[in-house]
Short mmCIF file of N, CA, C and O in Angstrom, two decimals:
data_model
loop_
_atom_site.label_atom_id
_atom_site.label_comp_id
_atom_site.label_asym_id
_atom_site.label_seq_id
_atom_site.Cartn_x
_atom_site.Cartn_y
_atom_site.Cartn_z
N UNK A 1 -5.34 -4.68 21.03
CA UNK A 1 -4.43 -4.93 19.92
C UNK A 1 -3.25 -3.96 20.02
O UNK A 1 -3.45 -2.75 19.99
N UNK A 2 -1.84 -4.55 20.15
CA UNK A 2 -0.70 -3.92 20.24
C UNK A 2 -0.95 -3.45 18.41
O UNK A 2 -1.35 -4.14 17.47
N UNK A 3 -0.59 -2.20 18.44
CA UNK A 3 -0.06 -1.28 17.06
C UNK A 3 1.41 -1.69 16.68
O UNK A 3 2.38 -1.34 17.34
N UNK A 4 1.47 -2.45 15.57
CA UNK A 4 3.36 -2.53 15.20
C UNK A 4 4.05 -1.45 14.92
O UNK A 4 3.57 -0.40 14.50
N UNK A 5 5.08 -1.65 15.12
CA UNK A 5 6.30 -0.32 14.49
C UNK A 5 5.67 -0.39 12.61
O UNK A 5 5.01 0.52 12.11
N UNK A 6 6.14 -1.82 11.77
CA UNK A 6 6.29 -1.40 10.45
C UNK A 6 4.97 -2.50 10.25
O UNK A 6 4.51 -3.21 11.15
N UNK A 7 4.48 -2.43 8.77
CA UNK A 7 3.91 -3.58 8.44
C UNK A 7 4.79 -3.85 7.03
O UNK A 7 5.70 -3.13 6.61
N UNK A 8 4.34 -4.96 6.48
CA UNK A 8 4.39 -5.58 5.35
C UNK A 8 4.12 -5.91 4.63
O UNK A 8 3.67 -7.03 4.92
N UNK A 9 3.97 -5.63 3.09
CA UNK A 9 2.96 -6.13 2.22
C UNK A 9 3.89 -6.02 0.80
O UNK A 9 5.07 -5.67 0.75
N UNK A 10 2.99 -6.45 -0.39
CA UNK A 10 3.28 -6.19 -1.72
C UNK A 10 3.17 -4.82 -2.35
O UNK A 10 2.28 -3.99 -2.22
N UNK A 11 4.38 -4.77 -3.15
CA UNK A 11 4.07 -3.20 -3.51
C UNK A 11 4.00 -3.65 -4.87
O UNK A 11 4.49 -4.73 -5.18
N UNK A 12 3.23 -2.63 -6.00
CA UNK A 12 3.53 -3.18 -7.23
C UNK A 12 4.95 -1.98 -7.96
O UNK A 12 5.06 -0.75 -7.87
N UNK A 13 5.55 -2.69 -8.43
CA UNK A 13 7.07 -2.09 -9.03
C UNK A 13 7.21 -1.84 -10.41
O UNK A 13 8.12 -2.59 -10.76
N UNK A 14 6.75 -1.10 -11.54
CA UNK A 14 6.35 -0.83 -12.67
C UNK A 14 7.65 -0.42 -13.43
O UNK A 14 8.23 0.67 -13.37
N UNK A 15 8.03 -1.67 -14.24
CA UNK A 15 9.49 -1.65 -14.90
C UNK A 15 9.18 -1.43 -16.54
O UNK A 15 8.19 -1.92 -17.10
N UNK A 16 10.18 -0.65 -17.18
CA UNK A 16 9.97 -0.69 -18.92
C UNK A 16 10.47 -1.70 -18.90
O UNK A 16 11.42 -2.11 -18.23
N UNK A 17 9.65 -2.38 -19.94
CA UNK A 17 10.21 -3.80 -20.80
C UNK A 17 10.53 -3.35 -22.31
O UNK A 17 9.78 -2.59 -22.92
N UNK A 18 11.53 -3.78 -22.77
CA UNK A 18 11.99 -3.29 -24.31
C UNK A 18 11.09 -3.84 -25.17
O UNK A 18 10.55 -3.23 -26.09
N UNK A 19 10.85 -5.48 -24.75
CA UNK A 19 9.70 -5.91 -25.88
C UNK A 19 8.52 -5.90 -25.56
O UNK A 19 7.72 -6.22 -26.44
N UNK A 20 8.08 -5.59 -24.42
CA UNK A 20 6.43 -5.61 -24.43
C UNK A 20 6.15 -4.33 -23.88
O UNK A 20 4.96 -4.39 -23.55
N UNK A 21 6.82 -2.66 -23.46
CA UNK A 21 6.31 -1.87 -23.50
C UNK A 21 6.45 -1.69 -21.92
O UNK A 21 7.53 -2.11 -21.50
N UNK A 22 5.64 -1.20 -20.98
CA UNK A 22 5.83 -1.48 -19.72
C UNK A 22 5.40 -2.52 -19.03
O UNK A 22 4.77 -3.21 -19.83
N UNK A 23 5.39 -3.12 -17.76
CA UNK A 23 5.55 -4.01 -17.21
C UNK A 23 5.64 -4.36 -15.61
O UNK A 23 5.55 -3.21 -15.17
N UNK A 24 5.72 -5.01 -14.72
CA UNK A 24 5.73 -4.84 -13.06
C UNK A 24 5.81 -6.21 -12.61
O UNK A 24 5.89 -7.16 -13.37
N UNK A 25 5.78 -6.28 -11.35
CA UNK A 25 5.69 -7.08 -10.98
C UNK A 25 5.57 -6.70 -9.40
O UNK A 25 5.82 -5.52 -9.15
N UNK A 26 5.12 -7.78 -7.96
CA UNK A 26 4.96 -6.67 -6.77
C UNK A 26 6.29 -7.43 -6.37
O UNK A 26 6.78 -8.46 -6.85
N UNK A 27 6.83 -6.37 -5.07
CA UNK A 27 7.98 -6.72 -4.40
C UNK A 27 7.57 -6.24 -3.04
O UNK A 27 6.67 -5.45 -2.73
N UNK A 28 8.59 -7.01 -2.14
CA UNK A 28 7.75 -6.82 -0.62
C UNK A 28 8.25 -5.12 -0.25
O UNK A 28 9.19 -4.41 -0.62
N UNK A 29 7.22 -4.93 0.57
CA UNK A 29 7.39 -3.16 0.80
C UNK A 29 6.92 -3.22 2.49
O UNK A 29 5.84 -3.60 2.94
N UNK A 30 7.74 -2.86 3.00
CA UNK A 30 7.58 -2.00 4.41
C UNK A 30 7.66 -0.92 4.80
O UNK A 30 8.55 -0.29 4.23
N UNK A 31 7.16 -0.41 5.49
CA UNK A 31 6.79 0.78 5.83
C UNK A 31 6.32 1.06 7.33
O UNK A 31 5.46 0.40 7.92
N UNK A 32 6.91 1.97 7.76
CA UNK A 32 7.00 2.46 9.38
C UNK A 32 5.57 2.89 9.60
O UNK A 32 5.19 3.88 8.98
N UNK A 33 4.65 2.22 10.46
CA UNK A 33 3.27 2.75 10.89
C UNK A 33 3.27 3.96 10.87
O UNK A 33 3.01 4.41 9.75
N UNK A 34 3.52 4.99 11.95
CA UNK A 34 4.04 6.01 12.13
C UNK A 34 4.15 7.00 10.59
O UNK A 34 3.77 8.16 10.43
N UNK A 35 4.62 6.32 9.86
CA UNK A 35 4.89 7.26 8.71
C UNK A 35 3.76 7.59 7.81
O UNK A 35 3.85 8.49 6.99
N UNK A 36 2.76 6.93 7.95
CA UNK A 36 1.12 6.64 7.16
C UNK A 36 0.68 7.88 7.34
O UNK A 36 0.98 8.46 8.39
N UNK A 37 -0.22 8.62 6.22
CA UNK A 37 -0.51 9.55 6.52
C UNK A 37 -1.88 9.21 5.77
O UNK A 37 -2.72 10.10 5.90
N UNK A 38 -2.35 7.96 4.90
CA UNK A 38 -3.77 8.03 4.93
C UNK A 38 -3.58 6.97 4.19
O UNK A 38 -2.45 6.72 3.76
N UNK A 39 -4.92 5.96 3.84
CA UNK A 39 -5.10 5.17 2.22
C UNK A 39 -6.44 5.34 1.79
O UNK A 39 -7.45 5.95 2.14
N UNK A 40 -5.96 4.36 0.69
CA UNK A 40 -7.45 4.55 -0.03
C UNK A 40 -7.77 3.48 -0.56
O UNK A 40 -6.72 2.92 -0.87
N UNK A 41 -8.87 2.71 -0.91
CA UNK A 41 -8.84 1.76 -1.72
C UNK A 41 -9.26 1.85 -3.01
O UNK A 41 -10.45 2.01 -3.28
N UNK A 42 -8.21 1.76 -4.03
CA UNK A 42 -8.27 2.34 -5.42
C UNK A 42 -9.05 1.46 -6.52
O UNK A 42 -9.70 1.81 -7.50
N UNK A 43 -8.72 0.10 -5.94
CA UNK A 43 -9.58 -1.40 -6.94
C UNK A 43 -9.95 -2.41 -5.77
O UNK A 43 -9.97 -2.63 -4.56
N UNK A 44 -10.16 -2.75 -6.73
CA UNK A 44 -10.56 -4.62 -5.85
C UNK A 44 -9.36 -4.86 -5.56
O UNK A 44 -9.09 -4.94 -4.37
N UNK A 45 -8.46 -5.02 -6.38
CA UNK A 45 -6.99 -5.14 -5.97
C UNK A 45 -5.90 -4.42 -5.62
O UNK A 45 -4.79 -4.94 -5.67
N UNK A 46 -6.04 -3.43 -5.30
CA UNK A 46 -5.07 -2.49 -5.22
C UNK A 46 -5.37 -1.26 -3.91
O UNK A 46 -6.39 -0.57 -3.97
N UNK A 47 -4.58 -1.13 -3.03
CA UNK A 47 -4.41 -0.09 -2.07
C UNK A 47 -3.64 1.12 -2.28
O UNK A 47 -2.55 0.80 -2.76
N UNK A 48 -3.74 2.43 -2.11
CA UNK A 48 -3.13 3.44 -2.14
C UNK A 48 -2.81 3.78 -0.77
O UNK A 48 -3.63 4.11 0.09
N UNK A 49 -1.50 3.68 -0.62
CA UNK A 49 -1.50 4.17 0.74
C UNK A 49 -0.02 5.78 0.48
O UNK A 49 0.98 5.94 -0.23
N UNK A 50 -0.72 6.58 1.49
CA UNK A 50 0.13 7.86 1.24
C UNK A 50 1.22 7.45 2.43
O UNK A 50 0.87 7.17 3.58
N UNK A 51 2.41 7.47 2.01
CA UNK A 51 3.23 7.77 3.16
C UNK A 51 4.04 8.95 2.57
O UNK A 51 4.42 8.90 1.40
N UNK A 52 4.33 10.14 3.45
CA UNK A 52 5.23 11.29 3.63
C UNK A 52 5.18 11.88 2.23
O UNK A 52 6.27 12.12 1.71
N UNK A 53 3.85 12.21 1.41
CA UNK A 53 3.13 12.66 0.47
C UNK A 53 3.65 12.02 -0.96
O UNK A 53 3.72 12.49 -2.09
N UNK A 54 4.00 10.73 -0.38
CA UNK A 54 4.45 10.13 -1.71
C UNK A 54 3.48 8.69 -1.38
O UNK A 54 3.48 8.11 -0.29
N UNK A 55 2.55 8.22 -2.78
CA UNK A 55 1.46 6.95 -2.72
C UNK A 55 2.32 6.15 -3.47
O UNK A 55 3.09 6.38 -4.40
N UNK A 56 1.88 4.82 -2.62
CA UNK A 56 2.25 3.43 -3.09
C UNK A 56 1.05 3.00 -3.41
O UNK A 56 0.09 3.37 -2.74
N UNK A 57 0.85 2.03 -4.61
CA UNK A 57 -0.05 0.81 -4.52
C UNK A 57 0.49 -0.31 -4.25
O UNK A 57 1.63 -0.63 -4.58
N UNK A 58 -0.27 -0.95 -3.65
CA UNK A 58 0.02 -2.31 -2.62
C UNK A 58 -1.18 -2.92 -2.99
O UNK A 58 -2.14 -2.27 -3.38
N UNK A 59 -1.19 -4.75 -2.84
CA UNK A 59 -1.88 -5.63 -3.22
C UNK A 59 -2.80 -5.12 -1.85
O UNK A 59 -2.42 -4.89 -0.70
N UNK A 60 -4.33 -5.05 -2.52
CA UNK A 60 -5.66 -5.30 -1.12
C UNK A 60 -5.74 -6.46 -0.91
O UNK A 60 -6.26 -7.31 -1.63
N UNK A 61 -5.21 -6.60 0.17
CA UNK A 61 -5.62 -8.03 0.94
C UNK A 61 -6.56 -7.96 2.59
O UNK A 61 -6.36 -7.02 3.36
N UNK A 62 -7.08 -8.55 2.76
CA UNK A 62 -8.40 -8.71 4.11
C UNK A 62 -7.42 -7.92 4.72
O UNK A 62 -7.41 -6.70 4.87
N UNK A 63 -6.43 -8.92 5.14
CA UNK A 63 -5.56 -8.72 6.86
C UNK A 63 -5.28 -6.92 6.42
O UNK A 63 -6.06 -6.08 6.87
N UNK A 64 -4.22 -6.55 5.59
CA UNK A 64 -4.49 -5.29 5.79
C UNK A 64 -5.22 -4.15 5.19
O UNK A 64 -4.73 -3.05 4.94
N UNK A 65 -6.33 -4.49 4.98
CA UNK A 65 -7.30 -3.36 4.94
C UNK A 65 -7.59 -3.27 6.44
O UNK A 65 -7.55 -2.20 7.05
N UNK A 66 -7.85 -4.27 6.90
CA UNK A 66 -8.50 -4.75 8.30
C UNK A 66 -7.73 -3.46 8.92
O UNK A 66 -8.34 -2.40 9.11
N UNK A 67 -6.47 -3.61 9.19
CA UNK A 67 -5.11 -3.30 10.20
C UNK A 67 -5.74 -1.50 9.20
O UNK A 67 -6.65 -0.76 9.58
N UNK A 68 -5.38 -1.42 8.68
CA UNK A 68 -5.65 0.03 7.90
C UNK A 68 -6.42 1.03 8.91
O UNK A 68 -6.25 2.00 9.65
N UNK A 69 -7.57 -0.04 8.33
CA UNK A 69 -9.33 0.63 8.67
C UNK A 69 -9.30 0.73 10.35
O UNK A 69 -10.09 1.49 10.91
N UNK A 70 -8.51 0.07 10.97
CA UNK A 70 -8.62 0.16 12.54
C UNK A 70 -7.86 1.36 12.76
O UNK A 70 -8.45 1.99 13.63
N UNK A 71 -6.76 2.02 12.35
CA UNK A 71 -6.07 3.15 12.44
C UNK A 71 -6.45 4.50 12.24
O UNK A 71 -6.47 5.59 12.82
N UNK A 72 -6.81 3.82 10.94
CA UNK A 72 -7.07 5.46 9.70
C UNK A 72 -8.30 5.60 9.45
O UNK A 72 -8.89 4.53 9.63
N UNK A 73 -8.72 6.13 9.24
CA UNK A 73 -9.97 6.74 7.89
C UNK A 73 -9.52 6.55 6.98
O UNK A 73 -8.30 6.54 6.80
N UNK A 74 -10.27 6.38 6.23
CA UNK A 74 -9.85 6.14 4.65
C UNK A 74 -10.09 7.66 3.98
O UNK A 74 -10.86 8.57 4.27
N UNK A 75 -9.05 7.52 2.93
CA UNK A 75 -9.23 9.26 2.19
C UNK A 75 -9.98 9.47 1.15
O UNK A 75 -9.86 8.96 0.03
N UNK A 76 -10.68 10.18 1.48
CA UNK A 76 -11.62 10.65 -0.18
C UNK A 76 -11.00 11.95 -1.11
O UNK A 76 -10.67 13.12 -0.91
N UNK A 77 -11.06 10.99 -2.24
CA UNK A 77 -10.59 12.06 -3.03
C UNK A 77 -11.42 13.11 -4.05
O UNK A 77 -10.82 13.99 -4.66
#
């Protein structure tokens, strides 16, 4: 298995809403392999991944946990 430069996935984007308080929605997020410095899996739905000591959550989906788990270790916190 060739390693990609970036992958691609959903990030979730957490916006104030005036009438309902806060709010989100996901938007696509890439990110340079290379730049990964660990994840985690935080829910059923949700990935933490650290890049350059700043965490994203990203939608858990098969394909990349899969791609993850072949790279990294996963981080315990």
């Amino acid at each position: 298995m060739v390693k990609p430069h970036t992958i691609s996935t959903q990030m979730w984007l957490e916006q104030e809403d005036d009438d309902l308080g806060m709010g989100g929605s996901f938007v696509e997020f890439r990110v340079m392999v290379d730049s990964i410095n660990g994840y985690w899996v935080e829910n059923e739905s949700e990935i933490c991944i650290l890049v350059q000591g700043t965490v994203y959550y990203v939608e858990n989906n098969e394909a990349l946990l899969l791609f993850l788990s072949e790279y990294f270790n996963p981080m315990r916190l």
